[in-house]
RNA sequence: GCCGUGGUGCUGGAACAGGUAGACAGGUAGGUCUCAAAAACCUAUGGUGCGAAAGCCCCGUGUGGGUUCGAUUCCCACCCACGGCACCA
């Protein structure tokens, strides 16, 4: 047994690869087909790569290597999504600049990735926190603003009263602040909002042009949540109120005759007007309403959830008219109506909705059935919710119709009366784009008392993050940038008057929205840096004034932005052919970046002929620790890749991760099972070395058996790799090795070369070493992938199963040229003694013959 | 509650288009080597029953039905687990 010294081999090849340069993608190479393989770029945390990173990136790397060897011009880049809270918190705690911490962390990540032999094109590395990168993130925002897709609005955000900071939903764990554990509340802050809802339909329909796996498509469509129905206007029965009608959204306009009351959200304008008006007659009512609003606002999200289904509300004292039958129905106020969805007002149909039903019973409101079920139904006990099945009743002109027809007719009726129309609504909300943190891209906007919100002059980009002394947010909840007077105070780009900068920064998603585009023209990004370094370093922060114009080289002397300049390169590389990442990004990141892509397409700065940025999205599974829970620091069940590759070597770690289960499935980590891979690679190594030794007892390389086995293996590994079924590829390699050892197969250099190539994507170091051993030319990773040779596959004997009445009773070996001849196979099958036993004395009713598979006798 | 994914030996998992269920690996048991152990290698390994043995019968892919010559795979109903969303009108 030859013991392989993986440490020595890794060191040796690491040096060679570093010297000869890593893998480069060639822009616009017409001699090869392109393949853009993208894996989500990591947030470079202080802890370094974890197993999850290693797992998904290994999968991507194996695929990229396979494509490269198969003759593709492969773009396989890597970068850093480096803005983020952990780095900011680290800065708050230690006072160390985030820029510095980021540098250390990315250096560490890069070193680890090289160690793991990920074949990234390092010349295309990008970092979202580089000013020359975020200049364009800011530029995109300005375009959104110019197209009316970004606006400022007061919105409630999660607020930690102890940290005095706004929190993202992800930072609120069970109603408590992730950092300090204090109970969080809501606070109204003026925020930048991006109108992603304008793109809702296209974000849904664009999916048809992709081959995302089903669950990703479903997640996107659910998140967008399109529902069709109608908007219906109810006239308000009050002469004194300014609001003359209430508009509701419903998906079931056909049940309009069953609407016995309306519900408005506490934040609805009607409520505000009621409280401000001085309607004396209703003063007692007003008090009640005030109390209800107060308790509703006092409720935290947690409390609301705890209340489960028990709904509370209060009568507003106002009535409205049902437009189809002029019935007078009461308007209630309750927080189960949401101001953020639909119109903030709903019509309640207690006979056919369980929530409305419970509410009606509690407050003794009438329940009128309008869809008659086929079964007997007690409407006072429970609602009939299966409204698609039944017949309309109690509904005037639409009585007797089926519900789907009733919907159409009702809408027609409403349109005639000018009381409603068809409408579509979405679950998707507009995107809150402001963060009150330091470590993010400054939003490039200026607030002028005369001109309002004005974007920064594009020539002044990037608006750099100024250095601050303290990274904590201010007492008012603004970002620490607000404390820097000479940064905040500036002049208006429009009128030249005094103005103030926006101090909010962008969310994490902003930088990752377009990073896959940046990889394509990463070399240009560097050139688009501000060139006059001398002047730049003298400035404490870059301030937006005309003086600075000359120092900016963003536009490279042309009037074009970087996307337009790169159109040819983009149309060569796009779309991303395979995008690998985690489930956690299947909704937000994927949706946001698709939105930005479609938006840039509309702007005309990227090729419009490619409608979607990602063609095939594949999401890898979650890794479970040995306790069968998701691997995470808080569970204390993590495995550090460092420890494993030091002990077993990179090849073992990579091959094991790919072998332990299907790439898309949930993966259970089991250190023990690593042993199997260690044995396999050791044996593989020995097999190649010992093959050179002439031994007369071996089966020669010219034997059909060996040829067939290799052809089979090539076919299996090739087809499996092209669909990212890594685990079965490795199993096939193992099976081949078992056979080759047992049967003492002798192989020639060409055959051995094929075998080594098949292993190369998984175990780059070992295969490179063995390639050298057999005298292969150049690097195995630059060699051509073996071709599938059908010729040998046709020459083998095939085992055919023989069934009697569908039960397996025996097998026979059939020469492949006779495979397709039924009579031939049948004759041979009848002779088989095990089968004859079952056929004796029976009558064969039918014979089913599947060429190459089986023959089945149906007997009586 | 809704959406999605899945349920196969002791364990991780195979089975590509309805056609030999359990590939490949771990574990376990027995063996070889060794003073001994580790490592390595060899053999066996879904369950029950019959047989001295070669071998043979039956059962078996969450549960219950169905379609079919034949079902882990397709259809219907249900149970369970995981992931996502959740007062969405």
mmCIF file with all atom_site columns, N, CA, C and O in Angstrom, chain A residues 667-699:
data_model
loop_
_atom_site.group_PDB
_atom_site.id
_atom_site.type_symbol
_atom_site.label_atom_id
_atom_site.label_alt_id
_atom_site.label_comp_id
_atom_site.label_asym_id
_atom_site.label_entity_id
_atom_site.label_seq_id
_atom_site.pdbx_PDB_ins_code
_atom_site.Cartn_x
_atom_site.Cartn_y
_atom_site.Cartn_z
_atom_site.occupancy
_atom_site.B_iso_or_equiv
_atom_site.pdbx_formal_charge
_atom_site.auth_seq_id
_atom_site.auth_comp_id
_atom_site.auth_asym_id
_atom_site.auth_atom_id
_atom_site.pdbx_PDB_model_num
ATOM 1   N N  . UNK A 1 667 ? -28.532 17.707  4.365   1.00 0.00 ? 667 UNK A N  1
ATOM 2   C CA . UNK A 1 667 ? -27.368 16.855  4.507   1.00 0.00 ? 667 UNK A CA 1
ATOM 3   C C  . UNK A 1 667 ? -27.057 16.623  5.981   1.00 0.00 ? 667 UNK A C  1
ATOM 4   O O  . UNK A 1 667 ? -26.937 17.575  6.747   1.00 0.00 ? 667 UNK A O  1
ATOM 5   N N  . UNK A 1 668 ? -26.959 15.380  6.360   1.00 0.00 ? 668 UNK A N  1
ATOM 6   C CA . UNK A 1 668 ? -26.598 15.067  7.743   1.00 0.00 ? 668 UNK A CA 1
ATOM 7   C C  . UNK A 1 668 ? -25.093 14.847  7.823   1.00 0.00 ? 668 UNK A C  1
ATOM 8   O O  . UNK A 1 668 ? -24.543 13.996  7.139   1.00 0.00 ? 668 UNK A O  1
ATOM 9   N N  . UNK A 1 669 ? -24.447 15.634  8.639   1.00 0.00 ? 669 UNK A N  1
ATOM 10  C CA . UNK A 1 669 ? -23.000 15.540  8.757   1.00 0.00 ? 669 UNK A CA 1
ATOM 11  C C  . UNK A 1 669 ? -22.633 14.363  9.650   1.00 0.00 ? 669 UNK A C  1
ATOM 12  O O  . UNK A 1 669 ? -23.241 14.158  10.690  1.00 0.00 ? 669 UNK A O  1
ATOM 13  N N  . UNK A 1 670 ? -21.640 13.596  9.221   1.00 0.00 ? 670 UNK A N  1
ATOM 14  C CA . UNK A 1 670 ? -21.209 12.467  10.021  1.00 0.00 ? 670 UNK A CA 1
ATOM 15  C C  . UNK A 1 670 ? -19.721 12.265  9.790   1.00 0.00 ? 670 UNK A C  1
ATOM 16  O O  . UNK A 1 670 ? -19.300 11.783  8.755   1.00 0.00 ? 670 UNK A O  1
ATOM 17  N N  . UNK A 1 671 ? -18.950 12.692  10.781  1.00 0.00 ? 671 UNK A N  1
ATOM 18  C CA . UNK A 1 671 ? -17.496 12.613  10.690  1.00 0.00 ? 671 UNK A CA 1
ATOM 19  C C  . UNK A 1 671 ? -17.004 11.207  10.347  1.00 0.00 ? 671 UNK A C  1
ATOM 20  O O  . UNK A 1 671 ? -16.064 11.034  9.590   1.00 0.00 ? 671 UNK A O  1
ATOM 21  N N  . UNK A 1 672 ? -17.675 10.213  10.914  1.00 0.00 ? 672 UNK A N  1
ATOM 22  C CA . UNK A 1 672 ? -17.263 8.820   10.716  1.00 0.00 ? 672 UNK A CA 1
ATOM 23  C C  . UNK A 1 672 ? -17.224 8.433   9.248   1.00 0.00 ? 672 UNK A C  1
ATOM 24  O O  . UNK A 1 672 ? -16.332 7.726   8.807   1.00 0.00 ? 672 UNK A O  1
ATOM 25  N N  . UNK A 1 673 ? -18.255 8.918   8.544   1.00 0.00 ? 673 UNK A N  1
ATOM 26  C CA . UNK A 1 673 ? -18.390 8.507   7.158   1.00 0.00 ? 673 UNK A CA 1
ATOM 27  C C  . UNK A 1 673 ? -17.251 9.041   6.289   1.00 0.00 ? 673 UNK A C  1
ATOM 28  O O  . UNK A 1 673 ? -17.030 8.570   5.180   1.00 0.00 ? 673 UNK A O  1
ATOM 29  N N  . UNK A 1 674 ? -16.513 10.021  6.816   1.00 0.00 ? 674 UNK A N  1
ATOM 30  C CA . UNK A 1 674 ? -15.337 10.513  6.109   1.00 0.00 ? 674 UNK A CA 1
ATOM 31  C C  . UNK A 1 674 ? -14.360 9.382   5.814   1.00 0.00 ? 674 UNK A C  1
ATOM 32  O O  . UNK A 1 674 ? -13.672 9.388   4.800   1.00 0.00 ? 674 UNK A O  1
ATOM 33  N N  . UNK A 1 675 ? -14.315 8.426   6.711   1.00 0.00 ? 675 UNK A N  1
ATOM 34  C CA . UNK A 1 675 ? -13.367 7.317   6.581   1.00 0.00 ? 675 UNK A CA 1
ATOM 35  C C  . UNK A 1 675 ? -13.490 6.610   5.245   1.00 0.00 ? 675 UNK A C  1
ATOM 36  O O  . UNK A 1 675 ? -12.499 6.185   4.663   1.00 0.00 ? 675 UNK A O  1
ATOM 37  N N  . UNK A 1 676 ? -14.716 6.456   4.794   1.00 0.00 ? 676 UNK A N  1
ATOM 38  C CA . UNK A 1 676 ? -14.941 5.759   3.544   1.00 0.00 ? 676 UNK A CA 1
ATOM 39  C C  . UNK A 1 676 ? -14.249 6.486   2.392   1.00 0.00 ? 676 UNK A C  1
ATOM 40  O O  . UNK A 1 676 ? -13.689 5.857   1.496   1.00 0.00 ? 676 UNK A O  1
ATOM 41  N N  . UNK A 1 677 ? -14.292 7.809   2.451   1.00 0.00 ? 677 UNK A N  1
ATOM 42  C CA . UNK A 1 677 ? -13.684 8.602   1.390   1.00 0.00 ? 677 UNK A CA 1
ATOM 43  C C  . UNK A 1 677 ? -12.156 8.542   1.503   1.00 0.00 ? 677 UNK A C  1
ATOM 44  O O  . UNK A 1 677 ? -11.454 8.458   0.503   1.00 0.00 ? 677 UNK A O  1
ATOM 45  N N  . UNK A 1 678 ? -11.662 8.559   2.742   1.00 0.00 ? 678 UNK A N  1
ATOM 46  C CA . UNK A 1 678 ? -10.215 8.427   2.952   1.00 0.00 ? 678 UNK A CA 1
ATOM 47  C C  . UNK A 1 678 ? -9.732  7.113   2.313   1.00 0.00 ? 678 UNK A C  1
ATOM 48  O O  . UNK A 1 678 ? -8.777  7.096   1.543   1.00 0.00 ? 678 UNK A O  1
ATOM 49  N N  . UNK A 1 679 ? -10.440 6.044   2.609   1.00 0.00 ? 679 UNK A N  1
ATOM 50  C CA . UNK A 1 679 ? -10.057 4.736   2.058   1.00 0.00 ? 679 UNK A CA 1
ATOM 51  C C  . UNK A 1 679 ? -10.100 4.751   0.535   1.00 0.00 ? 679 UNK A C  1
ATOM 52  O O  . UNK A 1 679 ? -9.204  4.241   -0.124  1.00 0.00 ? 679 UNK A O  1
ATOM 53  N N  . UNK A 1 680 ? -11.154 5.343   0.020   1.00 0.00 ? 680 UNK A N  1
ATOM 54  C CA . UNK A 1 680 ? -11.329 5.370   -1.435  1.00 0.00 ? 680 UNK A CA 1
ATOM 55  C C  . UNK A 1 680 ? -10.162 6.088   -2.117  1.00 0.00 ? 680 UNK A C  1
ATOM 56  O O  . UNK A 1 680 ? -9.551  5.566   -3.045  1.00 0.00 ? 680 UNK A O  1
ATOM 57  N N  . UNK A 1 681 ? -9.836  7.278   -1.624  1.00 0.00 ? 681 UNK A N  1
ATOM 58  C CA . UNK A 1 681 ? -8.776  8.042   -2.288  1.00 0.00 ? 681 UNK A CA 1
ATOM 59  C C  . UNK A 1 681 ? -7.408  7.367   -2.113  1.00 0.00 ? 681 UNK A C  1
ATOM 60  O O  . UNK A 1 681 ? -6.593  7.372   -3.040  1.00 0.00 ? 681 UNK A O  1
ATOM 61  N N  . UNK A 1 682 ? -7.181  6.777   -0.944  1.00 0.00 ? 682 UNK A N  1
ATOM 62  C CA . UNK A 1 682 ? -5.921  6.043   -0.740  1.00 0.00 ? 682 UNK A CA 1
ATOM 63  C C  . UNK A 1 682 ? -5.808  4.882   -1.722  1.00 0.00 ? 682 UNK A C  1
ATOM 64  O O  . UNK A 1 682 ? -4.760  4.637   -2.313  1.00 0.00 ? 682 UNK A O  1
ATOM 65  N N  . UNK A 1 683 ? -6.909  4.166   -1.868  1.00 0.00 ? 683 UNK A N  1
ATOM 66  C CA . UNK A 1 683 ? -6.908  3.010   -2.773  1.00 0.00 ? 683 UNK A CA 1
ATOM 67  C C  . UNK A 1 683 ? -6.769  3.453   -4.215  1.00 0.00 ? 683 UNK A C  1
ATOM 68  O O  . UNK A 1 683 ? -6.112  2.796   -5.019  1.00 0.00 ? 683 UNK A O  1
ATOM 69  N N  . UNK A 1 684 ? -7.392  4.560   -4.545  1.00 0.00 ? 684 UNK A N  1
ATOM 70  C CA . UNK A 1 684 ? -7.292  5.101   -5.894  1.00 0.00 ? 684 UNK A CA 1
ATOM 71  C C  . UNK A 1 684 ? -5.824  5.398   -6.219  1.00 0.00 ? 684 UNK A C  1
ATOM 72  O O  . UNK A 1 684 ? -5.314  5.036   -7.275  1.00 0.00 ? 684 UNK A O  1
ATOM 73  N N  . UNK A 1 685 ? -5.167  6.019   -5.258  1.00 0.00 ? 685 UNK A N  1
ATOM 74  C CA . UNK A 1 685 ? -3.755  6.376   -5.396  1.00 0.00 ? 685 UNK A CA 1
ATOM 75  C C  . UNK A 1 685 ? -2.903  5.129   -5.616  1.00 0.00 ? 685 UNK A C  1
ATOM 76  O O  . UNK A 1 685 ? -2.126  5.030   -6.572  1.00 0.00 ? 685 UNK A O  1
ATOM 77  N N  . UNK A 1 686 ? -3.101  4.137   -4.764  1.00 0.00 ? 686 UNK A N  1
ATOM 78  C CA . UNK A 1 686 ? -2.357  2.886   -4.885  1.00 0.00 ? 686 UNK A CA 1
ATOM 79  C C  . UNK A 1 686 ? -2.625  2.196   -6.204  1.00 0.00 ? 686 UNK A C  1
ATOM 80  O O  . UNK A 1 686 ? -1.722  1.658   -6.835  1.00 0.00 ? 686 UNK A O  1
ATOM 81  N N  . UNK A 1 687 ? -3.881  2.223   -6.597  1.00 0.00 ? 687 UNK A N  1
ATOM 82  C CA . UNK A 1 687 ? -4.272  1.541   -7.823  1.00 0.00 ? 687 UNK A CA 1
ATOM 83  C C  . UNK A 1 687 ? -3.494  2.094   -9.017  1.00 0.00 ? 687 UNK A C  1
ATOM 84  O O  . UNK A 1 687 ? -2.974  1.350   -9.838  1.00 0.00 ? 687 UNK A O  1
ATOM 85  N N  . UNK A 1 688 ? -3.396  3.398   -9.082  1.00 0.00 ? 688 UNK A N  1
ATOM 86  C CA . UNK A 1 688 ? -2.690  4.017   -10.202 1.00 0.00 ? 688 UNK A CA 1
ATOM 87  C C  . UNK A 1 688 ? -1.203  3.681   -10.136 1.00 0.00 ? 688 UNK A C  1
ATOM 88  O O  . UNK A 1 688 ? -0.598  3.306   -11.139 1.00 0.00 ? 688 UNK A O  1
ATOM 89  N N  . UNK A 1 689 ? -0.622  3.791   -8.937  1.00 0.00 ? 689 UNK A N  1
ATOM 90  C CA . UNK A 1 689 ? 0.807   3.514   -8.811  1.00 0.00 ? 689 UNK A CA 1
ATOM 91  C C  . UNK A 1 689 ? 1.125   2.063   -9.139  1.00 0.00 ? 689 UNK A C  1
ATOM 92  O O  . UNK A 1 689 ? 2.083   1.760   -9.835  1.00 0.00 ? 689 UNK A O  1
ATOM 93  N N  . UNK A 1 690 ? 0.302   1.142   -8.640  1.00 0.00 ? 690 UNK A N  1
ATOM 94  C CA . UNK A 1 690 ? 0.585   -0.286  -8.830  1.00 0.00 ? 690 UNK A CA 1
ATOM 95  C C  . UNK A 1 690 ? 0.266   -0.755  -10.229 1.00 0.00 ? 690 UNK A C  1
ATOM 96  O O  . UNK A 1 690 ? 0.727   -1.800  -10.677 1.00 0.00 ? 690 UNK A O  1
ATOM 97  N N  . UNK A 1 691 ? -0.523  -0.013  -10.931 1.00 0.00 ? 691 UNK A N  1
ATOM 98  C CA . UNK A 1 691 ? -0.904  -0.372  -12.285 1.00 0.00 ? 691 UNK A CA 1
ATOM 99  C C  . UNK A 1 691 ? 0.331   -0.450  -13.192 1.00 0.00 ? 691 UNK A C  1
ATOM 100 O O  . UNK A 1 691 ? 0.375   -1.207  -14.141 1.00 0.00 ? 691 UNK A O  1
ATOM 101 N N  . UNK A 1 692 ? 1.314   0.378   -12.839 1.00 0.00 ? 692 UNK A N  1
ATOM 102 C CA . UNK A 1 692 ? 2.522   0.424   -13.657 1.00 0.00 ? 692 UNK A CA 1
ATOM 103 C C  . UNK A 1 692 ? 3.316   -0.881  -13.581 1.00 0.00 ? 692 UNK A C  1
ATOM 104 O O  . UNK A 1 692 ? 4.038   -1.241  -14.493 1.00 0.00 ? 692 UNK A O  1
ATOM 105 N N  . UNK A 1 693 ? 3.174   -1.561  -12.450 1.00 0.00 ? 693 UNK A N  1
ATOM 106 C CA . UNK A 1 693 ? 3.919   -2.794  -12.251 1.00 0.00 ? 693 UNK A CA 1
ATOM 107 C C  . UNK A 1 693 ? 3.316   -3.882  -13.136 1.00 0.00 ? 693 UNK A C  1
ATOM 108 O O  . UNK A 1 693 ? 2.128   -4.181  -13.061 1.00 0.00 ? 693 UNK A O  1
ATOM 109 N N  . UNK A 1 694 ? 4.149   -4.466  -13.983 1.00 0.00 ? 694 UNK A N  1
ATOM 110 C CA . UNK A 1 694 ? 3.647   -5.523  -14.870 1.00 0.00 ? 694 UNK A CA 1
ATOM 111 C C  . UNK A 1 694 ? 3.367   -6.782  -14.047 1.00 0.00 ? 694 UNK A C  1
ATOM 112 O O  . UNK A 1 694 ? 4.162   -7.212  -13.234 1.00 0.00 ? 694 UNK A O  1
ATOM 113 N N  . UNK A 1 695 ? 2.223   -7.322  -14.272 1.00 0.00 ? 695 UNK A N  1
ATOM 114 C CA . UNK A 1 695 ? 1.825   -8.494  -13.504 1.00 0.00 ? 695 UNK A CA 1
ATOM 115 C C  . UNK A 1 695 ? 0.983   -9.369  -14.421 1.00 0.00 ? 695 UNK A C  1
ATOM 116 O O  . UNK A 1 695 ? -0.071  -8.955  -14.901 1.00 0.00 ? 695 UNK A O  1
ATOM 117 N N  . UNK A 1 696 ? 1.456   -10.565 -14.710 1.00 0.00 ? 696 UNK A N  1
ATOM 118 C CA . UNK A 1 696 ? 0.826   -11.400 -15.735 1.00 0.00 ? 696 UNK A CA 1
ATOM 119 C C  . UNK A 1 696 ? -0.560  -11.896 -15.337 1.00 0.00 ? 696 UNK A C  1
ATOM 120 O O  . UNK A 1 696 ? -1.347  -12.268 -16.192 1.00 0.00 ? 696 UNK A O  1
ATOM 121 N N  . UNK A 1 697 ? -0.851  -11.870 -14.043 1.00 0.00 ? 697 UNK A N  1
ATOM 122 C CA . UNK A 1 697 ? -2.163  -12.377 -13.629 1.00 0.00 ? 697 UNK A CA 1
ATOM 123 C C  . UNK A 1 697 ? -3.267  -11.349 -13.877 1.00 0.00 ? 697 UNK A C  1
ATOM 124 O O  . UNK A 1 697 ? -4.440  -11.610 -13.638 1.00 0.00 ? 697 UNK A O  1
ATOM 125 N N  . UNK A 1 698 ? -2.891  -10.174 -14.352 1.00 0.00 ? 698 UNK A N  1
ATOM 126 C CA . UNK A 1 698 ? -3.906  -9.126  -14.528 1.00 0.00 ? 698 UNK A CA 1
ATOM 127 C C  . UNK A 1 698 ? -4.667  -9.281  -15.841 1.00 0.00 ? 698 UNK A C  1
ATOM 128 O O  . UNK A 1 698 ? -4.155  -9.794  -16.823 1.00 0.00 ? 698 UNK A O  1
ATOM 129 N N  . UNK A 1 699 ? -5.878  -8.756  -15.825 1.00 0.00 ? 699 UNK A N  1
ATOM 130 C CA . UNK A 1 699 ? -6.703  -8.743  -17.028 1.00 0.00 ? 699 UNK A CA 1
ATOM 131 C C  . UNK A 1 699 ? -6.275  -7.553  -17.868 1.00 0.00 ? 699 UNK A C  1
ATOM 132 O O  . UNK A 1 699 ? -6.258  -6.422  -17.392 1.00 0.00 ? 699 UNK A O  1
#
